GROMACS .gro file of C-alpha atoms in nm:
model
  260
    1UNK     CA    1   0.000   0.002   0.001
    2UNK     CA    2   0.138   0.342  -0.100
    3UNK     CA    3   0.165   0.648   0.121
    4UNK     CA    4  -0.151   0.804  -0.026
    5UNK     CA    5  -0.367   0.496   0.044
    6UNK     CA    6  -0.228   0.456   0.394
    7UNK     CA    7  -0.307   0.820   0.481
    8UNK     CA    8  -0.657   0.794   0.330
    9UNK     CA    9  -0.722   0.482   0.533
   10UNK     CA   10  -0.602   0.658   0.845
   11UNK     CA   11  -0.833   0.951   0.784
   12UNK     CA   12  -1.125   0.717   0.726
   13UNK     CA   13  -1.062   0.521   1.047
   14UNK     CA   14  -1.092   0.813   1.291
   15UNK     CA   15  -1.430   0.830   1.466
   16UNK     CA   16  -1.629   1.147   1.383
   17UNK     CA   17  -1.860   1.163   1.692
   18UNK     CA   18  -1.825   1.466   1.910
   19UNK     CA   19  -1.649   1.795   1.852
   20UNK     CA   20  -1.305   1.698   1.991
   21UNK     CA   21  -1.045   1.805   1.732
   22UNK     CA   22  -0.739   1.698   1.927
   23UNK     CA   23  -0.660   1.430   1.663
   24UNK     CA   24  -0.560   1.705   1.422
   25UNK     CA   25  -0.262   1.812   1.636
   26UNK     CA   26   0.045   1.822   1.411
   27UNK     CA   27  -0.163   1.739   1.100
   28UNK     CA   28  -0.383   2.045   1.064
   29UNK     CA   29  -0.417   2.382   1.234
   30UNK     CA   30  -0.666   2.671   1.255
   31UNK     CA   31  -0.624   3.016   1.399
   32UNK     CA   32  -0.869   3.099   1.682
   33UNK     CA   33  -1.086   3.408   1.676
   34UNK     CA   34  -0.951   3.696   1.888
   35UNK     CA   35  -1.269   3.727   2.095
   36UNK     CA   36  -1.218   3.395   2.271
   37UNK     CA   37  -1.555   3.222   2.259
   38UNK     CA   38  -1.477   2.977   2.543
   39UNK     CA   39  -1.380   3.261   2.776
   40UNK     CA   40  -1.700   3.462   2.692
   41UNK     CA   41  -1.904   3.146   2.737
   42UNK     CA   42  -1.752   3.089   3.086
   43UNK     CA   43  -1.819   3.445   3.190
   44UNK     CA   44  -2.181   3.445   3.076
   45UNK     CA   45  -2.263   3.096   3.219
   46UNK     CA   46  -2.123   3.201   3.558
   47UNK     CA   47  -2.381   3.485   3.570
   48UNK     CA   48  -2.678   3.295   3.429
   49UNK     CA   49  -2.957   3.127   3.621
   50UNK     CA   50  -3.080   2.906   3.335
   51UNK     CA   51  -2.870   2.828   3.025
   52UNK     CA   52  -2.923   2.641   2.700
   53UNK     CA   53  -2.659   2.527   2.455
   54UNK     CA   54  -2.808   2.460   2.110
   55UNK     CA   55  -2.644   2.187   1.893
   56UNK     CA   56  -2.391   2.107   2.164
   57UNK     CA   57  -2.212   1.828   1.975
   58UNK     CA   58  -2.054   1.609   2.240
   59UNK     CA   59  -2.085   1.890   2.497
   60UNK     CA   60  -1.705   1.949   2.495
   61UNK     CA   61  -1.715   2.328   2.465
   62UNK     CA   62  -1.992   2.370   2.722
   63UNK     CA   63  -1.812   2.132   2.960
   64UNK     CA   64  -1.513   2.371   2.965
   65UNK     CA   65  -1.697   2.635   3.174
   66UNK     CA   66  -1.574   2.633   3.534
   67UNK     CA   67  -1.918   2.734   3.680
   68UNK     CA   68  -2.252   2.627   3.537
   69UNK     CA   69  -2.590   2.790   3.609
   70UNK     CA   70  -2.840   2.614   3.842
   71UNK     CA   71  -3.039   2.503   3.537
   72UNK     CA   72  -2.848   2.387   3.233
   73UNK     CA   73  -2.979   2.217   2.920
   74UNK     CA   74  -2.844   2.130   2.574
   75UNK     CA   75  -2.979   2.003   2.242
   76UNK     CA   76  -2.822   1.774   1.989
   77UNK     CA   77  -2.950   1.601   1.675
   78UNK     CA   78  -2.698   1.325   1.611
   79UNK     CA   79  -2.746   1.013   1.830
   80UNK     CA   80  -2.374   0.928   1.881
   81UNK     CA   81  -2.313   1.285   2.003
   82UNK     CA   82  -2.609   1.272   2.240
   83UNK     CA   83  -2.458   0.983   2.432
   84UNK     CA   84  -2.123   1.158   2.453
   85UNK     CA   85  -2.284   1.492   2.558
   86UNK     CA   86  -2.481   1.321   2.839
   87UNK     CA   87  -2.162   1.170   2.978
   88UNK     CA   88  -1.963   1.489   2.932
   89UNK     CA   89  -2.221   1.722   3.095
   90UNK     CA   90  -2.328   1.488   3.374
   91UNK     CA   91  -2.095   1.676   3.611
   92UNK     CA   92  -2.330   1.977   3.583
   93UNK     CA   93  -2.652   1.773   3.610
   94UNK     CA   94  -2.737   1.907   3.262
   95UNK     CA   95  -3.033   1.784   3.065
   96UNK     CA   96  -2.937   1.686   2.709
   97UNK     CA   97  -3.235   1.657   2.477
   98UNK     CA   98  -3.251   1.512   2.126
   99UNK     CA   99  -3.379   1.772   1.881
  100UNK     CA  100  -3.342   1.810   1.507
  101UNK     CA  101  -3.142   2.114   1.408
  102UNK     CA  102  -3.422   2.292   1.224
  103UNK     CA  103  -3.708   2.186   1.458
  104UNK     CA  104  -3.881   2.373   1.734
  105UNK     CA  105  -3.689   2.378   2.059
  106UNK     CA  106  -3.843   2.137   2.312
  107UNK     CA  107  -3.869   2.394   2.592
  108UNK     CA  108  -4.140   2.623   2.725
  109UNK     CA  109  -4.154   2.989   2.638
  110UNK     CA  110  -3.913   3.213   2.836
  111UNK     CA  111  -3.728   2.915   2.994
  112UNK     CA  112  -3.371   3.060   2.981
  113UNK     CA  113  -3.187   3.383   3.041
  114UNK     CA  114  -2.891   3.267   2.828
  115UNK     CA  115  -2.891   3.071   2.503
  116UNK     CA  116  -2.558   2.990   2.341
  117UNK     CA  117  -2.426   2.791   2.045
  118UNK     CA  118  -2.093   2.726   1.880
  119UNK     CA  119  -2.113   2.669   1.506
  120UNK     CA  120  -2.483   2.591   1.476
  121UNK     CA  121  -2.580   2.420   1.156
  122UNK     CA  122  -2.921   2.592   1.154
  123UNK     CA  123  -3.039   2.885   1.364
  124UNK     CA  124  -3.411   2.912   1.431
  125UNK     CA  125  -3.413   3.275   1.547
  126UNK     CA  126  -3.789   3.265   1.621
  127UNK     CA  127  -3.731   2.971   1.853
  128UNK     CA  128  -3.431   3.138   2.020
  129UNK     CA  129  -3.650   3.439   2.096
  130UNK     CA  130  -3.939   3.223   2.223
  131UNK     CA  131  -3.730   3.034   2.481
  132UNK     CA  132  -3.535   3.345   2.598
  133UNK     CA  133  -3.673   3.541   2.889
  134UNK     CA  134  -3.739   3.912   2.838
  135UNK     CA  135  -3.394   4.075   2.827
  136UNK     CA  136  -3.230   3.736   2.788
  137UNK     CA  137  -2.911   3.694   2.583
  138UNK     CA  138  -2.821   3.487   2.280
  139UNK     CA  139  -2.440   3.457   2.242
  140UNK     CA  140  -2.295   3.236   1.967
  141UNK     CA  141  -2.002   3.184   1.730
  142UNK     CA  142  -2.130   3.112   1.381
  143UNK     CA  143  -1.967   2.982   1.064
  144UNK     CA  144  -1.963   3.263   0.812
  145UNK     CA  145  -2.018   3.269   0.436
  146UNK     CA  146  -1.745   3.112   0.229
  147UNK     CA  147  -1.580   2.926   0.515
  148UNK     CA  148  -1.299   2.694   0.394
  149UNK     CA  149  -1.401   2.788   0.042
  150UNK     CA  150  -1.054   2.705  -0.092
  151UNK     CA  151  -1.100   2.341   0.002
  152UNK     CA  152  -1.456   2.325  -0.120
  153UNK     CA  153  -1.358   2.460  -0.462
  154UNK     CA  154  -1.050   2.239  -0.490
  155UNK     CA  155  -1.272   1.935  -0.443
  156UNK     CA  156  -1.592   2.048  -0.622
  157UNK     CA  157  -1.486   2.328  -0.859
  158UNK     CA  158  -1.603   2.693  -0.854
  159UNK     CA  159  -1.909   2.756  -0.638
  160UNK     CA  160  -2.178   3.023  -0.678
  161UNK     CA  161  -2.131   3.340  -0.472
  162UNK     CA  162  -2.385   3.547  -0.288
  163UNK     CA  163  -2.538   3.554   0.064
  164UNK     CA  164  -2.815   3.323   0.157
  165UNK     CA  165  -3.099   3.555   0.259
  166UNK     CA  166  -3.307   3.479   0.569
  167UNK     CA  167  -3.628   3.289   0.530
  168UNK     CA  168  -3.882   3.245   0.808
  169UNK     CA  169  -3.628   3.382   1.060
  170UNK     CA  170  -3.389   3.091   0.987
  171UNK     CA  171  -3.021   3.095   0.887
  172UNK     CA  172  -2.782   2.817   0.806
  173UNK     CA  173  -2.412   2.737   0.855
  174UNK     CA  174  -2.227   2.947   0.601
  175UNK     CA  175  -2.480   3.227   0.603
  176UNK     CA  176  -2.351   3.585   0.592
  177UNK     CA  177  -2.343   3.808   0.896
  178UNK     CA  178  -2.600   4.028   0.714
  179UNK     CA  179  -2.835   3.736   0.681
  180UNK     CA  180  -2.800   3.648   1.049
  181UNK     CA  181  -2.860   4.001   1.168
  182UNK     CA  182  -3.161   4.043   0.945
  183UNK     CA  183  -3.314   3.715   1.052
  184UNK     CA  184  -3.250   3.785   1.424
  185UNK     CA  185  -3.410   4.120   1.406
  186UNK     CA  186  -3.702   3.990   1.202
  187UNK     CA  187  -3.767   3.740   1.481
  188UNK     CA  188  -3.784   4.010   1.747
  189UNK     CA  189  -3.423   4.019   1.880
  190UNK     CA  190  -3.198   4.322   1.918
  191UNK     CA  191  -2.846   4.253   1.783
  192UNK     CA  192  -2.605   4.440   2.011
  193UNK     CA  193  -2.266   4.310   1.899
  194UNK     CA  194  -2.124   4.144   1.582
  195UNK     CA  195  -1.755   4.063   1.515
  196UNK     CA  196  -1.616   3.871   1.223
  197UNK     CA  197  -1.273   3.733   1.122
  198UNK     CA  198  -1.110   3.523   0.851
  199UNK     CA  199  -0.876   3.261   1.011
  200UNK     CA  200  -0.590   3.075   0.845
  201UNK     CA  201  -0.614   2.695   0.826
  202UNK     CA  202  -0.334   2.456   0.717
  203UNK     CA  203  -0.371   2.088   0.621
  204UNK     CA  204  -0.039   1.904   0.641
  205UNK     CA  205  -0.144   1.567   0.505
  206UNK     CA  206  -0.433   1.408   0.318
  207UNK     CA  207  -0.546   1.208   0.623
  208UNK     CA  208  -0.632   1.535   0.787
  209UNK     CA  209  -0.833   1.644   0.487
  210UNK     CA  210  -1.025   1.316   0.473
  211UNK     CA  211  -1.112   1.327   0.842
  212UNK     CA  212  -1.205   1.694   0.826
  213UNK     CA  213  -1.441   1.640   0.534
  214UNK     CA  214  -1.602   1.338   0.706
  215UNK     CA  215  -1.648   1.538   1.029
  216UNK     CA  216  -1.750   1.882   0.893
  217UNK     CA  217  -2.001   1.756   0.641
  218UNK     CA  218  -2.115   2.090   0.494
  219UNK     CA  219  -1.773   2.175   0.342
  220UNK     CA  220  -1.819   1.912   0.066
  221UNK     CA  221  -2.181   1.788   0.085
  222UNK     CA  222  -2.205   1.416   0.031
  223UNK     CA  223  -1.832   1.362   0.057
  224UNK     CA  224  -1.700   1.007   0.032
  225UNK     CA  225  -1.348   0.891  -0.035
  226UNK     CA  226  -1.460   0.684  -0.334
  227UNK     CA  227  -1.642   0.975  -0.497
  228UNK     CA  228  -1.347   1.219  -0.456
  229UNK     CA  229  -1.052   0.982  -0.475
  230UNK     CA  230  -0.906   1.153  -0.783
  231UNK     CA  231  -0.920   1.503  -0.627
  232UNK     CA  232  -0.779   1.364  -0.301
  233UNK     CA  233  -0.487   1.215  -0.493
  234UNK     CA  234  -0.419   1.551  -0.664
  235UNK     CA  235  -0.431   1.731  -0.330
  236UNK     CA  236  -0.196   1.471  -0.173
  237UNK     CA  237   0.050   1.536  -0.459
  238UNK     CA  238   0.016   1.911  -0.404
  239UNK     CA  239   0.093   1.882  -0.033
  240UNK     CA  240   0.389   1.656  -0.101
  241UNK     CA  241   0.539   1.900  -0.349
  242UNK     CA  242   0.442   2.240  -0.204
  243UNK     CA  243   0.369   2.202   0.165
  244UNK     CA  244   0.046   2.259   0.356
  245UNK     CA  245  -0.277   2.333   0.178
  246UNK     CA  246  -0.399   2.671   0.304
  247UNK     CA  247  -0.765   2.767   0.345
  248UNK     CA  248  -0.950   3.023   0.561
  249UNK     CA  249  -1.239   2.964   0.796
  250UNK     CA  250  -1.493   3.243   0.836
  251UNK     CA  251  -1.628   3.307   1.186
  252UNK     CA  252  -1.854   3.568   1.340
  253UNK     CA  253  -1.961   3.630   1.698
  254UNK     CA  254  -2.312   3.754   1.744
  255UNK     CA  255  -2.491   3.875   2.061
  256UNK     CA  256  -2.865   3.950   2.057
  257UNK     CA  257  -3.117   4.026   2.331
  258UNK     CA  258  -3.489   3.953   2.355
  259UNK     CA  259  -3.673   4.281   2.337
  260UNK     CA  260  -3.868   4.408   2.633
   0.00000   0.00000   0.00000
């Protein structure tokens, strides 16, 4: 078996459950946003009385807070992640509820004074407003439009440009900041802070690319090794000859409050 096939097999073998990215150490890297989402999350959770983390993954980011509110809940749509999140967040006595990303949130109106999310796939702004108490806060780090576009276009060819406009107060991973602000305000939230950055990513071998595309499924929708083997081989050759493949993730922080 050649080096390419060995690396591809390695990238295929890594489990994709949860949002632990420690496997990428030494194989891929990504700059972190200057605002420090984990630090902001910890500060807000320490002051909250009831908090909700939407699309928590395996609960890894939420579990990093040193102090949790008296009431803590999380939602997740993927069954393997739900089991991980329940174990990870058990130390807080958190409730982890299965909920589809685009569905209504399974909580009563005005249940939380803080709702958070890191890289939500779908944001139902109308549901965020409904479960927030009057004056409550939504704080989240979203994936911005064109994130990792260099890798998407290497694998799939040129992609259409243009922001996805809000519809029924819903935005999706990869939506523009403009779309998110418009949808949030349409739903009855006041956006009080928005920050956005482009962050350098480097992929040092094709195993990292394979695992990344299996784990972050919206970068190349429907990705399989068999379907993209030719492009993967070309990218492997590029990395061998020229060094890391460089892309840029797009991130924005958004804070919004439920209007009085």
